[in-house]
Every structure is written in C-alpha cells, then in structure tokens.
Amino acid sequence: MRVRPLVIALIALITVFMIGTVIIAVTQESIGWGWWWAVPLGGAFMAVIVGFRLVIQRSQEAADRADAEYDAQHPGDAP
C-alpha cells in the first residue's frame, strides 16, 4: 500500500481546515457569526478524521486479504 499520497492528502485536508478555522475566527464578528460555528465545524472535522481512518482500515484489510489469497495460491513463493 502506498502511504505517501494518503499522508499528503491528510496533511492538506488538515491545513485547509485549520486555515479556514482561523479565517472564520478572525472575521466572525464582521460576518455576524457567534461562537456557534465552532460546534458544527468541529463535528465535521471529527467526521472527516474518522472517515479517513475507516478508509485506511478498509484498504489495509483488502491488502491483507489479497496477500492471504496469493499465499494460498502460491505456497512455495514465501520470501
């Protein structure tokens, strides 16, 4: 499994989220938002992190299944 693209995607997502959070926090009075914006934004952030974790877990399980199938079909090819 190639981890580098996933790590880059996660870092980019966190960076965009944090920059957006700072922009909203700085301009919340001028755009008429109070403190309430933090709750749904925090919930969305947690949902994205959990979703990312589930994608990684499913990918790892699929890779493990593929390895097990290959090992079952080719028993003499063990490294």
mmCIF file of C-alpha atoms in Angstrom:
data_model
loop_
_atom_site.group_PDB
_atom_site.id
_atom_site.type_symbol
_atom_site.label_atom_id
_atom_site.label_comp_id
_atom_site.label_asym_id
_atom_site.label_seq_id
_atom_site.Cartn_x
_atom_site.Cartn_y
_atom_site.Cartn_z
ATOM 1 C CA MET A 1 0.000 0.000 0.000
ATOM 2 C CA ARG A 2 1.319 3.416 -0.913
ATOM 3 C CA VAL A 3 1.144 5.580 2.182
ATOM 4 C CA ARG A 4 2.696 8.799 0.904
ATOM 5 C CA PRO A 5 -0.326 10.005 -1.158
ATOM 6 C CA LEU A 6 -2.637 9.318 1.773
ATOM 7 C CA VAL A 7 -0.430 11.225 4.183
ATOM 8 C CA ILE A 8 -0.190 14.152 1.765
ATOM 9 C CA ALA A 9 -3.982 14.185 1.390
ATOM 10 C CA LEU A 10 -4.487 14.129 5.161
ATOM 11 C CA ILE A 11 -1.971 16.925 5.750
ATOM 12 C CA ALA A 12 -3.556 19.039 3.002
ATOM 13 C CA LEU A 13 -7.011 18.484 4.484
ATOM 14 C CA ILE A 14 -5.892 19.439 7.986
ATOM 15 C CA THR A 15 -4.056 22.504 6.650
ATOM 16 C CA VAL A 16 -7.080 23.770 4.720
ATOM 17 C CA PHE A 17 -9.324 23.125 7.710
ATOM 18 C CA MET A 18 -7.036 24.986 10.112
ATOM 19 C CA ILE A 19 -6.618 27.975 7.780
ATOM 20 C CA GLY A 20 -10.391 28.133 7.300
ATOM 21 C CA THR A 21 -10.937 27.962 11.050
ATOM 22 C CA VAL A 22 -8.539 30.846 11.668
ATOM 23 C CA ILE A 23 -10.171 32.954 8.945
ATOM 24 C CA ILE A 24 -13.617 32.367 10.435
ATOM 25 C CA ALA A 25 -12.364 33.054 13.964
ATOM 26 C CA VAL A 26 -10.770 36.349 12.938
ATOM 27 C CA THR A 27 -13.749 37.559 10.896
ATOM 28 C CA GLN A 28 -16.630 36.085 12.933
ATOM 29 C CA GLU A 29 -17.781 39.441 14.291
ATOM 30 C CA SER A 30 -17.817 41.160 10.907
ATOM 31 C CA ILE A 31 -19.721 38.320 9.222
ATOM 32 C CA GLY A 32 -22.206 38.109 12.082
ATOM 33 C CA TRP A 33 -21.270 34.683 13.409
ATOM 34 C CA GLY A 34 -21.067 33.977 17.102
ATOM 35 C CA TRP A 35 -19.467 31.064 18.896
ATOM 36 C CA TRP A 36 -21.896 28.511 17.411
ATOM 37 C CA TRP A 37 -19.848 27.945 14.254
ATOM 38 C CA ALA A 38 -17.235 26.007 16.234
ATOM 39 C CA VAL A 39 -19.599 23.145 17.105
ATOM 40 C CA PRO A 40 -20.600 22.001 13.588
ATOM 41 C CA LEU A 41 -17.131 22.737 12.251
ATOM 42 C CA GLY A 42 -15.540 20.631 14.984
ATOM 43 C CA GLY A 43 -18.053 17.857 14.345
ATOM 44 C CA ALA A 44 -17.311 17.933 10.628
ATOM 45 C CA PHE A 45 -13.589 17.770 11.329
ATOM 46 C CA MET A 46 -14.040 14.739 13.586
ATOM 47 C CA ALA A 47 -16.246 13.051 10.968
ATOM 48 C CA VAL A 48 -13.589 13.579 8.296
ATOM 49 C CA ILE A 49 -10.844 12.150 10.524
ATOM 50 C CA VAL A 50 -12.975 9.095 11.396
ATOM 51 C CA GLY A 51 -13.870 8.636 7.717
ATOM 52 C CA PHE A 52 -10.211 8.848 6.718
ATOM 53 C CA ARG A 53 -9.345 6.266 9.371
ATOM 54 C CA LEU A 54 -12.050 3.924 8.069
ATOM 55 C CA VAL A 55 -10.764 4.258 4.505
ATOM 56 C CA ILE A 56 -7.242 3.379 5.648
ATOM 57 C CA GLN A 57 -8.518 0.428 7.683
ATOM 58 C CA ARG A 58 -10.572 -0.963 4.768
ATOM 59 C CA SER A 59 -7.609 -0.546 2.451
ATOM 60 C CA GLN A 60 -5.314 -2.416 4.834
ATOM 61 C CA GLU A 61 -7.862 -5.227 5.243
ATOM 62 C CA ALA A 62 -8.163 -5.554 1.454
ATOM 63 C CA ALA A 63 -4.380 -5.708 1.118
ATOM 64 C CA ASP A 64 -4.192 -8.389 3.823
ATOM 65 C CA ARG A 65 -6.892 -10.446 2.059
ATOM 66 C CA ALA A 66 -5.052 -10.159 -1.252
ATOM 67 C CA ASP A 67 -1.814 -11.279 0.420
ATOM 68 C CA ALA A 68 -3.558 -14.249 2.033
ATOM 69 C CA GLU A 69 -5.128 -15.270 -1.294
ATOM 70 C CA TYR A 70 -1.782 -15.042 -3.062
ATOM 71 C CA ASP A 71 -0.078 -17.058 -0.332
ATOM 72 C CA ALA A 72 -2.800 -19.725 -0.567
ATOM 73 C CA GLN A 73 -2.409 -19.989 -4.349
ATOM 74 C CA HIS A 74 1.409 -19.911 -4.331
ATOM 75 C CA PRO A 75 2.593 -21.742 -1.198
ATOM 76 C CA GLY A 76 6.209 -22.103 -2.356
ATOM 77 C CA ASP A 77 6.776 -18.393 -3.042
ATOM 78 C CA ALA A 78 7.262 -17.297 0.569
ATOM 79 C CA PRO A 79 10.010 -14.693 0.942
#
